[in-house]
């Protein structure tokens, strides 16, 4: 029996029943008692304090104010409808409250002459603040004299609220639940770990996280739960790494031979940066170790990852292995093919390109030469992982722009050889350290943190739409000097047709403003046929067109050194890492480059912060950190598919210190007890199985 009570279906909790249980499952994935127990409040209100409107600042994540409500009004029509009201406090200052749905219920909610408590996140527009979708409550003695100052707030949904399960409703359920299950909550951390780090027990922590007596006991409970959450992820990842390095051996690249040396002495046109040298050394060490290498190479756009990849492939060749390089799109694959072929010119190395549009006859030749080993380097797209592609002895796999590839796809590449090939994953989206430690916690990470010398920093400028004519003038001037220009529009899935219209309108106004002769304009977007897209792209690459109007399809990897101006339209709609990627398309040649961020005049505080960050720095890691702080790790570029980021309580942008403790502790434990067989660690394998038993071992191959 014991802890089985925690698995009791949620419908058997008093106050739930079958219908609410259905909703709880669907809306917030609460299936059993235990799920509710671990459904933590997402914040706490210190309801002991009311602010005056003039005291509100940008730094406040939320604020509690009180006052009278007037001017309740509906604006706009259909899709753009919103409701506003004015709250005036005892000082006579007012703030706008705003709602985008729920009008029917709200319309008659506010009673004139009644004072309300309003709670929400203030956002600044110009010099004024408003609060969107505030929580409101009439002032009453019970609302003001809260028993405890730290009041839990649970996230809920419209549907749950309609059934009485708003934050308060959920809090009531937790209150019912805890006395029933308290005695069955078993400790999930080894005693020694808890004692060393002075962490409170699980039972006490769970009680306190839901109903904190005071700020201090809340902080202790949170620290414990955060630690536990991060600790088990690290234990899981490090354990995977152990398993992999213990069970599978890798190619040993004993020698550095003529392929590498000839290239290094004859073909390398420049001195490697120290960062590049360091990474080559790291890879060299890995490939000598007898273990399969799994390394993530992070480096900002333009930091020179390709050369590093090529050198690693050459070492594989020197050791009688083949190598392949996989890119996410045809355009990128062909670009890689061309630049790698050029780099290796005169070395007598057979290189081929394989993509979806490779002809049948050519495919046959490729297949044969791969099997007999004449073909040394294969570059391509997803086509590389098809089963018909069989290597004689694949020793090194390089994956560029990794986030576009699924896990299963990479797994297929990995299995192409009896001895698994070494894998180097390259990403141009720098990710914050804490995110890397979590997402790639089982990989080794290399960083190129230095750009090749002589690069001129890209000048980044933020302009409002109203200055468009000036921007056009600037573009003309640059084109007159022989440069090329990108103009990028957002294309965001939900409103594709609308965005596509924006793009076409923009294209037309540019064609009008930049007439022939003298100006030819290309247009490229994701809805075009691949062949048309390639055609337009190629025209721009060859310099036959001066302006490229595009959506973010050009975001990844495209290299046109002569393009020195990047104009980003509606820049406020892009995330930071995307803006950074786009900017990385310029600044590749010898000329001064520019990135112009065009936005509307009304910007949210967050959008403003993004523009300021872009103008202020070109350091991809700084940008990535800021991005994570603004958006949270779960939403960052390409990280959405990973279950490892579904954190219930820890926050990767705030809890770096706890994460480091957790990783170290997990390392210590695995070092002393690699198979987790000691009595004192008995709880660990049990809990790992509960948490990750059904997990896809996705990171195993990357
Ligand atoms: P990314 O890391 O974005 O893939 P690339 O490998 O495409 O960057 O390199 C960008 C440009 O910098 C290329 O034109 C490359 O030839 C050049 N480059 C790379 N390393 C160096 C270096 N050490 N010195 C000078 N130029 C370099
Ligand atoms: Mg690249």
XYZ file of C-alpha atoms and ligand atoms in Angstrom:
730
model
C 0.000 0.000 0.000
C 2.237 2.774 1.360
C 2.902 5.319 -1.374
C 0.273 3.846 -3.710
C -2.181 6.329 -2.319
C -0.249 8.974 -4.243
C -1.249 7.255 -7.475
C -4.968 7.544 -6.669
C -6.822 9.060 -9.629
C -7.559 12.705 -9.068
C -11.311 12.216 -9.405
C -11.387 10.532 -6.015
C -10.238 13.645 -4.255
C -13.057 15.287 -2.330
C -14.297 18.248 -4.332
C -13.211 16.896 -7.723
C -15.420 14.169 -9.204
C -15.389 12.777 -12.743
C -16.134 15.963 -14.694
C -13.637 18.212 -13.027
C -11.148 15.352 -13.148
C -11.520 15.225 -16.940
C -10.803 18.938 -17.127
C -7.835 18.753 -14.785
C -6.346 16.028 -16.957
C -6.936 17.828 -20.212
C -6.078 21.327 -19.166
C -3.154 20.953 -16.807
C -2.221 17.259 -16.988
C -3.149 16.389 -13.423
C -4.001 12.706 -13.350
C -3.402 11.550 -9.810
C -2.886 12.812 -6.261
C 0.848 12.959 -6.771
C 0.502 15.234 -9.803
C -1.461 17.728 -7.766
C 1.071 17.531 -4.970
C 3.757 18.541 -7.471
C 1.667 21.218 -9.093
C 3.468 24.098 -7.474
C 2.224 27.658 -7.166
C 3.921 29.707 -9.861
C 4.176 32.694 -7.593
C 3.203 34.052 -4.220
C 1.508 37.279 -3.465
C 2.658 39.324 -0.610
C -0.739 40.737 0.072
C 0.434 42.685 3.045
C 1.299 45.637 0.816
C -0.641 47.910 -1.529
C 1.222 50.223 -3.881
C 0.241 53.636 -5.137
C 0.058 53.972 -8.889
C 2.843 56.536 -9.007
C 5.136 54.070 -7.224
C 4.984 51.555 -10.077
C 8.325 50.893 -11.802
C 9.527 48.804 -14.729
C 11.204 46.352 -12.393
C 8.005 45.194 -10.712
C 7.016 41.739 -11.936
C 3.576 42.402 -10.533
C 1.885 44.908 -8.297
C -1.081 45.111 -5.982
C -3.071 48.335 -5.960
C -6.546 49.407 -4.840
C -9.005 51.950 -6.090
C -12.230 52.709 -7.926
C -13.024 51.536 -11.441
C -14.576 53.756 -14.118
C -14.765 54.194 -17.905
C -15.396 50.551 -18.720
C -15.344 50.498 -22.542
C -15.182 48.142 -25.500
C -12.947 49.093 -28.439
C -12.242 47.804 -31.932
C -14.095 45.112 -33.760
C -13.982 41.351 -34.088
C -10.445 40.082 -33.925
C -9.044 43.208 -32.397
C -11.660 43.822 -29.726
C -10.459 44.769 -26.310
C -12.000 46.146 -23.154
C -10.449 48.861 -21.053
C -11.256 50.426 -17.699
C -9.620 53.023 -15.526
C -8.588 52.392 -11.947
C -8.086 55.484 -9.806
C -6.328 55.233 -6.443
C -6.616 57.284 -3.263
C -3.945 59.620 -4.544
C -6.001 60.482 -7.593
C -3.624 58.788 -10.090
C -5.112 56.344 -12.585
C -3.942 53.339 -14.537
C -5.546 51.581 -17.475
C -6.737 48.000 -17.076
C -7.093 46.029 -20.271
C -8.653 42.720 -21.382
C -8.611 40.939 -24.720
C -11.303 38.388 -23.910
C -13.852 37.444 -21.291
C -15.913 40.609 -21.898
C -19.277 38.989 -21.412
C -18.388 38.093 -17.888
C -16.536 41.326 -17.165
C -18.987 43.857 -18.560
C -21.184 44.007 -15.492
C -18.594 42.958 -12.981
C -17.456 46.358 -11.785
C -19.904 48.162 -9.511
C -19.596 51.940 -9.318
C -18.675 53.161 -5.855
C -17.141 49.835 -4.912
C -13.429 49.746 -4.188
C -11.385 46.975 -5.837
C -8.091 45.248 -5.233
C -6.262 44.845 -8.508
C -3.290 42.623 -8.988
C -1.247 42.126 -12.119
C 1.829 42.701 -14.178
C 2.353 46.323 -15.102
C 3.604 47.001 -18.655
C 4.848 50.323 -19.792
C 3.816 52.050 -23.005
C 5.625 55.323 -23.412
C 5.338 57.023 -20.044
C 2.190 55.249 -18.932
C 1.570 51.848 -17.464
C -1.295 49.493 -17.971
C -2.173 46.110 -16.545
C -3.484 43.460 -18.896
C -5.842 40.794 -17.535
C -5.455 41.760 -13.900
C -6.857 39.701 -11.069
C -9.546 41.752 -9.399
C -11.484 41.429 -6.208
C -13.828 43.771 -4.349
C -12.277 45.158 -1.186
C -13.635 43.331 1.853
C -12.279 42.698 5.323
C -11.395 39.101 4.450
C -9.631 40.098 1.256
C -7.398 42.458 3.129
C -6.500 40.624 6.283
C -4.888 37.591 4.679
C -3.855 35.078 7.282
C -0.429 34.546 5.843
C 1.452 37.117 3.891
C 2.685 34.595 1.329
C -0.325 33.656 -0.659
C 0.091 30.882 -3.287
C -1.033 31.519 -6.857
C -1.600 28.548 -9.155
C -1.873 28.797 -12.893
C -5.260 27.918 -14.272
C -7.103 28.109 -17.589
C -10.348 29.683 -18.779
C -12.084 26.307 -18.816
C -10.946 25.429 -15.319
C -11.951 28.828 -14.011
C -15.423 28.351 -15.449
C -15.744 25.244 -13.220
C -14.566 27.034 -10.110
C -11.002 25.842 -10.439
C -9.238 29.160 -10.503
C -6.142 29.670 -8.399
C -8.205 29.685 -5.219
C -10.118 26.581 -6.260
C -6.907 24.693 -6.887
C -5.501 25.906 -3.599
C -8.573 24.452 -1.870
C -7.938 21.072 -3.499
C -4.338 21.079 -2.344
C -5.531 21.913 1.150
C -7.827 18.895 1.087
C -5.127 16.657 -0.329
C -2.177 17.321 1.910
C -3.487 15.916 5.210
C -4.560 12.730 3.393
C -1.239 11.969 1.785
C 1.295 13.634 4.044
C 2.326 10.468 5.838
C 2.896 8.622 2.585
C 5.370 11.052 1.072
C 8.703 9.254 0.976
C 12.026 10.984 0.873
C 13.598 11.023 -2.615
C 17.096 12.296 -1.823
C 19.787 10.307 -0.013
C 20.218 11.419 3.589
C 23.859 12.261 3.024
C 23.092 14.649 0.174
C 20.440 16.396 2.228
C 22.682 16.720 5.235
C 25.623 18.011 3.252
C 23.565 20.694 1.586
C 21.290 21.284 4.593
C 18.156 20.689 2.588
C 14.805 20.165 4.317
C 12.943 16.885 3.841
C 10.566 16.294 0.961
C 7.426 16.144 3.086
C 8.098 19.397 4.826
C 9.165 21.053 1.581
C 5.992 20.093 -0.219
C 3.830 21.408 2.585
C 5.760 24.646 2.723
C 5.821 25.235 -0.988
C 2.038 25.135 -1.078
C 1.377 26.869 2.223
C 4.456 28.766 3.304
C 4.448 30.102 6.819
C 6.909 32.822 5.918
C 9.360 33.862 3.241
C 12.227 31.952 4.821
C 10.559 28.568 4.980
C 9.311 29.095 1.452
C 12.820 29.817 0.222
C 14.155 26.659 1.876
C 11.395 24.522 0.431
C 11.926 25.955 -3.035
C 15.672 25.454 -2.856
C 15.195 21.817 -1.976
C 12.669 21.154 -4.729
C 14.729 22.996 -7.326
C 17.829 21.119 -6.337
C 16.053 17.816 -6.559
C 14.602 18.581 -9.960
C 17.930 19.619 -11.460
C 19.852 16.908 -9.657
C 17.856 14.071 -11.179
C 18.202 15.490 -14.684
C 21.948 15.705 -14.235
C 22.152 12.243 -12.731
C 20.202 10.936 -15.697
C 22.390 12.675 -18.298
C 25.673 11.824 -16.658
C 24.552 8.271 -16.271
C 23.791 8.136 -19.991
C 27.235 9.399 -20.731
C 28.727 6.741 -18.481
C 26.759 4.041 -20.178
C 27.775 5.241 -23.604
C 31.460 5.599 -22.962
C 31.595 2.291 -21.131
C 29.701 0.243 -23.652
C 30.669 1.554 -27.027
C 34.168 2.018 -28.231
C 35.028 4.474 -30.979
C 37.458 4.741 -33.844
C 40.940 5.594 -32.706
C 42.435 8.161 -35.045
C 46.061 7.369 -34.331
C 47.779 9.493 -36.872
C 47.667 12.860 -38.422
C 48.709 12.209 -41.999
C 49.054 13.682 -45.416
C 45.442 14.765 -45.913
C 45.567 16.960 -42.872
C 49.150 18.116 -43.292
C 48.864 18.958 -46.980
C 45.786 20.972 -46.261
C 47.324 22.717 -43.303
C 50.515 23.663 -45.111
C 49.257 24.311 -48.620
C 45.590 25.202 -48.570
C 44.911 27.041 -45.364
C 44.808 30.687 -46.338
C 44.979 32.112 -42.843
C 46.224 31.463 -39.353
C 43.694 29.695 -37.142
C 42.421 31.698 -34.213
C 43.432 30.465 -30.777
C 39.859 29.388 -30.159
C 39.878 27.287 -33.323
C 43.194 25.696 -32.363
C 41.868 24.862 -28.918
C 38.807 23.143 -30.360
C 40.828 21.124 -32.881
C 42.970 19.948 -29.963
C 39.914 18.960 -27.952
C 38.580 16.937 -30.841
C 41.966 15.404 -31.445
C 42.051 14.250 -27.839
C 38.555 12.750 -28.103
C 39.327 10.833 -31.251
C 42.432 9.329 -29.703
C 40.685 8.169 -26.566
C 39.128 5.002 -27.924
C 35.688 6.284 -26.983
C 33.135 7.580 -29.393
C 33.188 11.353 -29.505
C 29.974 13.268 -28.973
C 30.822 16.902 -29.017
C 28.802 20.025 -29.383
C 30.621 22.900 -31.022
C 29.160 26.270 -30.225
C 30.388 29.318 -32.015
C 28.822 32.503 -33.101
C 28.010 33.124 -36.748
C 31.214 33.788 -38.635
C 33.473 32.361 -35.955
C 34.878 29.817 -38.395
C 33.330 26.508 -37.485
C 33.509 25.126 -41.011
C 37.305 25.039 -41.082
C 37.332 23.169 -37.811
C 34.873 20.653 -39.211
C 36.943 20.190 -42.349
C 40.097 19.572 -40.369
C 38.374 16.921 -38.292
C 37.104 15.232 -41.409
C 40.624 15.192 -42.812
C 41.925 13.457 -39.705
C 39.264 10.811 -40.241
C 40.509 10.395 -43.819
C 44.067 10.058 -42.603
C 42.883 7.079 -40.594
C 41.207 5.279 -43.480
C 37.754 6.466 -42.633
C 35.162 8.407 -44.569
C 33.407 11.530 -43.350
C 30.135 13.268 -43.989
C 28.690 16.683 -43.338
C 24.966 17.175 -43.038
C 23.151 20.502 -43.381
C 19.469 21.288 -42.884
C 18.657 22.742 -46.332
C 19.687 22.195 -49.947
C 21.020 25.696 -50.283
C 23.222 25.286 -47.260
C 24.394 21.872 -48.320
C 25.422 23.180 -51.750
C 27.167 26.131 -50.185
C 29.092 23.822 -47.909
C 29.871 21.586 -50.855
C 31.241 24.468 -52.868
C 33.278 26.009 -50.103
C 34.668 22.693 -48.860
C 35.558 21.634 -52.415
C 37.384 24.892 -52.868
C 39.219 24.571 -49.571
C 40.420 21.096 -50.502
C 41.342 21.927 -54.093
C 44.391 20.100 -55.411
C 44.484 17.547 -52.609
C 42.951 14.815 -54.714
C 40.137 14.075 -52.306
C 36.857 12.896 -53.761
C 33.919 14.928 -52.462
C 30.296 14.642 -53.537
C 27.015 16.374 -52.862
C 23.858 14.396 -52.143
C 20.496 16.116 -51.742
C 16.884 15.458 -52.604
C 17.416 16.781 -56.098
C 20.461 14.686 -56.953
C 19.793 12.752 -60.195
C 19.375 9.023 -60.214
C 22.467 8.307 -62.279
C 24.587 10.427 -59.957
C 23.097 8.701 -56.940
C 24.188 5.375 -58.335
C 27.736 6.581 -58.757
C 27.719 7.980 -55.233
C 26.383 4.728 -53.813
C 29.093 2.702 -55.511
C 31.937 4.992 -54.581
C 30.750 5.149 -50.995
C 30.734 1.392 -50.759
C 34.134 0.858 -52.340
C 35.600 3.700 -50.332
C 36.727 5.940 -53.206
C 34.357 8.673 -52.126
C 35.883 10.200 -49.033
C 33.642 13.091 -48.072
C 29.913 13.239 -48.619
C 28.061 16.487 -48.045
C 24.305 16.736 -48.115
C 20.915 17.117 -46.552
C 18.579 14.596 -44.941
C 19.231 12.509 -48.023
C 22.361 11.284 -46.242
C 20.447 9.346 -43.669
C 18.378 7.286 -46.052
C 18.991 3.581 -45.721
C 20.300 3.261 -49.280
C 23.287 5.400 -48.346
C 25.879 2.897 -47.169
C 29.440 3.821 -46.310
C 32.475 1.584 -46.408
C 33.774 2.927 -43.127
C 32.210 6.094 -41.799
C 34.400 7.645 -39.121
C 33.249 11.206 -38.660
C 29.860 12.842 -38.868
C 29.503 16.600 -38.763
C 26.035 18.031 -38.309
C 25.643 21.712 -39.027
C 22.900 23.840 -37.497
C 21.846 20.938 -35.363
C 18.562 22.289 -34.062
C 16.854 21.590 -37.367
C 17.405 17.878 -37.095
C 15.259 15.490 -35.159
C 16.640 12.992 -32.750
C 15.593 9.946 -34.677
C 17.279 11.236 -37.793
C 20.573 11.634 -36.062
C 20.220 8.182 -34.572
C 20.099 6.753 -38.079
C 23.380 8.362 -39.014
C 24.923 7.036 -35.905
C 23.999 3.500 -36.780
C 25.587 3.622 -40.204
C 28.742 1.967 -38.974
C 29.598 -0.995 -36.803
C 31.912 1.205 -34.824
C 29.810 4.314 -34.302
C 31.336 7.346 -36.004
C 32.499 10.323 -34.007
C 29.869 13.019 -33.998
C 30.451 16.741 -34.049
C 27.328 18.859 -33.777
C 27.805 22.481 -34.719
C 25.404 25.167 -33.677
C 25.494 28.823 -34.516
C 22.887 29.682 -31.943
C 24.910 30.164 -28.813
C 22.972 28.946 -25.846
C 23.398 29.990 -22.244
C 25.608 27.778 -20.121
C 22.806 26.548 -17.919
C 20.740 25.565 -20.912
C 23.681 23.768 -22.485
C 24.300 21.892 -19.237
C 20.732 20.691 -19.255
C 20.043 20.101 -22.926
C 23.457 18.744 -23.740
C 24.480 17.631 -20.277
C 25.725 14.317 -21.597
C 27.833 15.834 -24.376
C 31.194 17.467 -24.297
C 31.011 21.072 -25.243
C 33.529 23.149 -27.175
C 33.208 26.842 -27.675
C 34.765 29.126 -30.281
C 34.575 32.385 -28.414
C 36.693 34.532 -30.680
C 36.106 35.901 -34.168
C 38.799 35.829 -36.865
C 40.807 39.049 -36.811
C 40.000 42.052 -38.931
C 36.240 41.865 -38.762
C 34.554 45.240 -38.556
C 31.768 45.256 -36.016
C 28.353 45.514 -37.646
C 26.723 48.854 -36.970
C 23.246 48.226 -35.627
C 20.642 50.946 -35.731
C 17.065 51.031 -34.518
C 14.689 53.094 -36.694
C 10.958 53.693 -36.513
C 8.783 52.920 -39.543
C 8.244 56.600 -40.073
C 11.874 56.873 -41.199
C 11.472 54.425 -44.043
C 12.313 56.931 -46.779
C 15.597 57.739 -45.104
C 16.359 54.049 -44.866
C 15.594 53.646 -48.575
C 17.977 56.506 -49.279
C 20.673 54.742 -47.305
C 20.063 51.500 -49.186
C 20.441 53.345 -52.507
C 23.717 54.814 -51.388
C 25.059 51.393 -50.398
C 23.923 49.800 -53.648
C 25.579 52.621 -55.583
C 28.804 51.600 -53.852
C 28.326 48.095 -55.179
C 26.871 46.477 -52.078
C 23.814 44.228 -51.753
C 20.952 44.488 -49.282
C 18.643 42.081 -47.447
C 15.179 43.161 -46.405
C 13.593 40.620 -44.083
C 9.951 40.276 -43.105
C 8.555 38.152 -40.317
C 6.575 35.137 -41.343
C 5.047 33.628 -38.313
C 2.901 30.567 -38.685
C -0.332 31.573 -37.034
C -1.104 34.380 -39.426
C 0.721 33.219 -42.492
C -1.619 34.703 -45.069
C -1.485 38.085 -43.424
C 2.275 37.993 -43.140
C 2.642 36.835 -46.708
C 0.624 39.855 -47.743
C 2.963 42.097 -45.749
C 5.881 40.527 -47.542
C 4.357 41.030 -50.988
C 3.320 44.597 -50.197
C 6.814 45.305 -48.988
C 8.280 43.723 -52.103
C 6.113 45.887 -54.325
C 6.933 49.095 -52.541
C 10.620 48.256 -52.828
C 10.308 47.480 -56.532
C 8.646 50.877 -56.946
C 11.267 52.677 -54.902
C 14.138 50.867 -56.632
C 13.256 50.723 -60.325
C 15.171 49.051 -63.110
C 17.725 49.576 -64.535
C 20.161 49.598 -61.710
C 18.150 47.710 -59.177
C 16.968 44.133 -59.472
C 15.025 42.700 -56.580
C 14.789 39.046 -55.542
C 12.065 37.632 -53.380
C 12.248 34.416 -51.392
C 9.854 32.862 -48.912
C 9.076 29.458 -47.505
C 5.894 28.969 -49.513
C 7.754 29.033 -52.823
C 8.672 25.900 -54.725
C 12.187 24.830 -53.768
C 13.363 25.223 -57.366
C 12.094 28.816 -57.604
C 13.589 29.585 -54.248
C 16.968 28.240 -55.252
C 16.813 30.179 -58.505
C 16.196 33.480 -56.728
C 18.733 32.719 -54.042
C 21.345 31.910 -56.656
C 20.707 35.169 -58.523
C 21.389 37.078 -55.352
C 24.442 35.013 -54.477
C 25.855 35.743 -57.956
C 25.196 39.450 -57.580
C 22.595 39.576 -60.336
C 20.100 41.125 -57.954
C 20.888 43.903 -55.500
C 18.096 43.507 -53.028
C 16.830 40.329 -51.468
C 13.358 40.571 -49.975
C 12.844 37.515 -47.841
C 11.374 35.867 -44.815
C 13.535 34.134 -42.283
C 14.361 31.368 -44.760
C 17.641 33.190 -45.175
C 18.284 32.989 -41.482
C 20.443 29.937 -41.535
C 23.943 29.869 -42.892
C 23.651 31.708 -46.223
C 26.911 33.389 -47.083
C 27.031 36.394 -49.439
C 30.065 38.453 -48.426
C 29.045 41.341 -50.680
C 25.755 41.835 -48.858
C 26.470 44.475 -46.258
C 23.059 45.780 -45.229
C 20.394 43.868 -43.339
C 17.076 45.647 -42.931
C 14.692 43.827 -40.592
C 11.058 44.864 -40.897
C 8.751 44.587 -37.857
C 11.820 43.725 -35.864
C 9.746 43.815 -32.675
C 8.119 40.573 -33.776
C 11.367 38.610 -33.805
C 12.995 36.966 -30.847
C 16.500 37.963 -29.890
C 18.308 34.907 -31.132
C 16.536 35.178 -34.460
C 17.535 38.820 -34.797
C 21.081 37.852 -33.998
C 21.061 35.088 -36.588
C 19.707 37.448 -39.208
C 22.311 40.054 -38.438
C 24.963 37.389 -38.855
C 24.157 37.255 -42.578
C 26.037 40.521 -43.054
C 29.509 41.502 -41.906
C 31.075 38.672 -43.881
C 33.122 40.756 -46.266
C 35.688 43.502 -45.924
C 33.165 46.379 -45.990
C 31.478 48.117 -43.107
C 28.131 46.371 -42.578
C 24.873 47.613 -41.162
C 21.842 46.105 -39.527
C 18.759 48.293 -39.412
C 15.944 47.277 -37.085
C 12.640 48.776 -38.188
C 9.802 48.880 -35.682
C 6.578 50.695 -34.935
C 6.730 53.530 -32.441
C 4.693 51.809 -29.753
C 6.868 49.129 -28.246
C 6.333 46.947 -25.234
C 9.026 47.143 -22.584
C 10.252 43.708 -23.611
C 10.506 44.585 -27.309
C 12.382 47.699 -26.376
C 14.816 45.670 -24.326
C 15.377 43.416 -27.319
C 16.175 46.354 -29.600
C 18.502 47.850 -26.999
C 20.297 44.565 -26.594
C 20.815 44.236 -30.345
C 22.101 47.776 -30.665
C 24.304 47.358 -27.614
C 26.109 44.074 -28.235
C 27.184 41.621 -30.877
C 28.195 38.917 -28.441
C 26.003 35.907 -29.139
C 26.347 34.562 -25.617
C 25.251 37.807 -24.012
C 22.306 37.869 -26.399
C 21.414 34.289 -25.589
C 21.456 34.996 -21.845
C 19.214 38.009 -22.283
C 16.915 36.026 -24.528
C 16.529 33.354 -21.904
C 15.824 35.911 -19.196
C 13.148 37.527 -21.316
C 11.468 34.436 -22.632
C 12.355 31.576 -20.371
C 14.278 28.524 -21.531
C 11.303 26.508 -22.703
C 10.562 28.847 -25.569
C 13.999 29.329 -26.921
C 14.960 28.527 -30.431
C 14.894 24.844 -31.166
C 14.655 23.670 -27.609
C 10.975 23.017 -27.476
C 11.075 19.322 -28.229
C 13.079 18.425 -25.194
C 11.228 17.082 -22.188
C 14.272 17.962 -20.112
C 13.135 21.549 -20.073
C 9.682 20.926 -18.674
C 10.852 22.165 -15.333
C 8.253 22.452 -12.614
C 10.102 24.728 -10.285
C 13.714 25.377 -11.234
C 14.467 28.286 -13.538
C 17.517 28.037 -15.742
C 18.041 31.747 -15.942
C 17.887 32.227 -12.185
C 19.103 29.019 -10.657
C 22.545 28.607 -12.157
C 24.135 28.156 -8.758
C 21.760 25.388 -7.750
C 22.284 23.738 -11.124
C 26.040 23.711 -10.610
C 25.640 22.138 -7.169
C 23.303 19.568 -8.627
C 25.678 18.646 -11.424
C 28.655 18.380 -9.095
C 26.749 16.292 -6.619
C 25.558 13.965 -9.372
C 29.130 13.632 -10.646
C 30.470 12.873 -7.167
C 27.909 10.208 -6.579
C 28.451 8.506 -9.938
C 32.162 8.578 -9.416
C 31.942 6.815 -6.056
C 29.103 4.529 -7.004
C 28.838 4.282 -10.811
C 26.128 1.634 -10.783
C 24.250 3.200 -7.877
C 24.445 0.022 -5.842
C 25.313 1.384 -2.403
C 22.619 1.190 0.259
C 22.793 4.872 0.983
C 21.973 5.565 -2.687
C 19.149 3.054 -2.915
C 16.578 5.734 -3.552
C 18.375 7.021 -6.668
C 17.914 4.244 -9.248
C 14.329 3.863 -8.108
C 13.548 7.500 -8.646
C 15.486 7.667 -11.931
C 13.342 4.876 -13.247
C 10.169 6.641 -12.178
C 11.246 9.878 -13.784
C 12.951 8.736 -16.959
C 11.818 5.154 -17.379
C 9.804 5.955 -20.432
C 12.109 8.651 -21.705
C 13.460 8.453 -25.219
C 17.186 8.418 -24.940
C 17.317 11.197 -27.474
C 20.567 12.773 -26.523
C 22.382 9.508 -26.808
C 23.467 10.175 -30.337
C 23.994 13.835 -30.693
P 30.518 29.851 -39.191
O 31.107 29.584 -37.866
O 29.427 30.855 -39.148
O 30.119 28.586 -39.919
P 32.422 30.028 -41.305
O 33.106 28.758 -41.007
O 31.492 30.057 -42.446
O 31.690 30.543 -40.009
O 33.535 31.147 -41.455
C 33.198 32.464 -41.790
C 34.283 33.071 -42.640
O 35.473 33.291 -41.895
C 34.678 32.204 -43.805
O 34.779 33.015 -44.943
C 36.045 31.631 -43.400
O 36.855 31.379 -44.511
C 36.608 32.746 -42.547
N 37.547 32.276 -41.531
C 37.424 31.200 -40.744
N 38.453 31.086 -39.878
C 39.262 32.139 -40.125
C 40.519 32.588 -39.572
N 41.113 31.937 -38.573
N 41.053 33.717 -40.079
C 40.448 34.394 -41.057
N 39.295 34.026 -41.642
C 38.698 32.910 -41.179
Mg 28.346 27.881 -40.791
